[in-house]
Amino acid sequence: MKAIRIIFKREFASYFNTPLAAVFLVIFLFMCGIFTFQLGGLFDRGQADLRPFFNFHPWLYLFLVPAVAMRLWAEERRLGTVELLMTLPVNMRDLVLGKFLAAWAFLAVALAMTFPIWLTVSYLGNPDHGVIITSYLGSLLMAGAFLAIGSALSALTKNQVIAFVLCVVVCFGMLFSGFPLVLDFFGGWLPAFAIEAIASLSFLTHYEALSKGVIDLRDVLYFALVTGVFLYINALILDWKKAA
Amino acid sequence: MSNNLKALGLRKSFGDIRAVDGVDLVVPAGQVLGFLGPNGAGKSTTMKLVTGFLEPDAGSVEICGDDLLAKPLAAKRHIGYLPEGAPAYPDMTVMEYLSFLASIRELTGATHKSALERGFSLLHLEPVAHQTIETLSKGFKRRVGLAAALLHDPPLLILDEPTDGLDPNQKHEVRMLIRELGQKKTIVLSTHILEEVEAVCDRAVIINRGRVEFDGTPQQLDAKAPADVTSNRLEWVFRDITSTDLQMQGGLK
Ligand SMILES: Nc1ncnc2c1ncn2[C@@H]1O[C@H](COP(=O)(O)OP(=O)(O)O)[C@@H](O)[C@H]1O
Ligand SMILES: [Mg+2]
């Protein structure tokens, strides 16, 4: 546990040692603003809620989370510091978790910085704060799942660009399986329970459930499970690279 | 005398390349061993195997009595490792970096502080303590790597080309340091510079294409050269042992 904390601290600080954090935060907040107010038409809808804002999160994360995740292990490999980390008396589990939690905390900071949007709707109307809170929770959980996928994939290569592309593709798959278009396509020839199974694999299905204001344990567990599985795969990939 | 490093029958292939092909390396406490060989001989791979960065295809590694596969954390605690090229986090200051490593080595409170102080004074790092590592010269970067390997005062040091890329003064300085450390510690250092072996090592092991071709004292190595070779005798032997047959026919024979 102690090792996780030390790794976490180093990693989290490293985001703010470089201009990376500032650039990321500016882009993230800028995109949130554009999506919410311009494309989402927050003001025009005449409704005091944050639906347009949260509806865009999966698509925002599709590109921004891989940008954070790609460096997690690929950068260590490029610098050679992976050799340092893996010869320290630290468990693989602690290394993977420490790095993941730091990146997740960084995404949480980015998400937390969107609170002026919340303040704005609160000022203009009377939104359902419960719905907003569960939406934030869903968004954070979804970000974690995206990140775990990216972390695992970045352990495969020392090339960050490859890590980024792989991550976008896999994350897109995780979103895509919940797409109405895809489900309609399968709907033609698969039984209903199979369609439901495919849909239930998608981030979108569970994220939308959470952003309706109901915390269903199954949705929370789904994200926790996806995150856990990919972090486990992450450790397996690192082990496999050792033996390869 | 006990063995601080006992590696037996190490093998490691990358695809078709047999990088390490049956290497035994048994190093008793207090010995300074020079690990020699041409580029691509398998020195770095052997070091990665004994430090636990890579897993061998076959063979066993024991560090100060702890098996590296069975008890990886215990075994790794005995090792100070300087990987090839002295990798470090470029965006951290020297102080932040060494402090991070000391913490993760479970040094706390006064021990943490004194370990850092010892590292800074031993490697003369005080002037760059608050500089980020990316701004350091090669010599300083190497010294940071050595300080990192020494922080927890390990009985066994594994140093992969500690003097590579340094200027003659820096080389000399690092050699003096290794000689001093060798009074108390077991050291395995890889190099392809032969004068280094004469200067600091009790024992020389030459590997070529993943196999040990010579194992003995620098004096024994020297004795292998014929009497009529008067200068660069170690170099003559090194070439004799590691040249391919083709080169031998064209050159030395
Ligand atoms: N990760 C790797 N993948 C493929 N081949 C490798 C890898 N690491 C080393 N090799 C190969 O193994 C051989 C030994 O390399 P190395 O141990 O680095 O030699 P040395 O340190 O003695 O110069 C070389 O032929 C090298 O190309
Ligand atoms: Mg090497």
Coordinates of C-alpha atoms in Angstrom, one line a residue, chain A residues 2-3 6-7 10 14 17-18 76 79-91 241-244, chain B residues 12 48 51-55 73 76-77 81 83 87-92 96-97 100-101 103-105 108:
Chain A
K2 CA 2.8 2.4 0.9
A3 CA 4.5 1.8 -2.5
I6 CA 4.7 6.9 -3.3
I7 CA 4.2 6.0 -7.0
R10 CA 5.4 10.9 -8.1
S14 CA 4.7 14.7 -13.0
N17 CA 5.9 19.3 -13.8
T18 CA 5.3 19.7 -17.5
E76 CA 8.6 4.6 -19.3
L79 CA 13.0 6.6 -21.4
G80 CA 14.3 3.2 -20.1
T81 CA 12.9 4.1 -16.7
V82 CA 10.7 1.0 -16.9
E83 CA 13.9 -0.9 -16.1
L84 CA 14.3 1.1 -13.0
L85 CA 10.7 0.7 -11.8
M86 CA 10.7 -3.1 -12.4
T87 CA 13.9 -3.7 -10.6
L88 CA 12.7 -1.9 -7.5
P89 CA 11.4 -4.1 -4.6
V90 CA 7.8 -3.2 -5.5
N91 CA 4.9 -5.5 -6.6
K241 CA 7.1 -8.6 -21.8
K242 CA 9.5 -9.7 -19.0
A243 CA 9.4 -13.2 -20.2
A244 CA 9.1 -12.6 -23.9
Chain B
K12 CA 17.6 -15.9 -22.8
K48 CA 18.7 -7.6 -16.9
T51 CA 18.3 -7.8 -11.6
G52 CA 14.9 -9.2 -12.4
F53 CA 14.0 -6.9 -15.2
L54 CA 13.8 -9.9 -17.6
E55 CA 13.0 -13.5 -16.8
L73 CA 11.2 -8.4 -3.4
K76 CA 15.8 -7.0 -5.2
R77 CA 16.4 -5.2 -1.9
Y81 CA 21.4 -1.4 -10.3
P83 CA 20.9 0.2 -16.2
P87 CA 17.8 6.2 -17.4
A88 CA 16.0 8.7 -15.0
Y89 CA 12.8 10.8 -15.1
P90 CA 13.9 13.9 -17.0
D91 CA 11.3 16.3 -15.5
M92 CA 12.3 15.7 -11.9
E96 CA 13.0 14.9 -6.1
Y97 CA 14.3 11.9 -8.0
F100 CA 11.4 9.4 -4.5
L101 CA 13.7 6.4 -4.8
S103 CA 11.1 6.5 -0.2
I104 CA 10.2 3.6 -2.4
R105 CA 13.2 1.8 -0.9
T108 CA 12.0 6.9 6.3

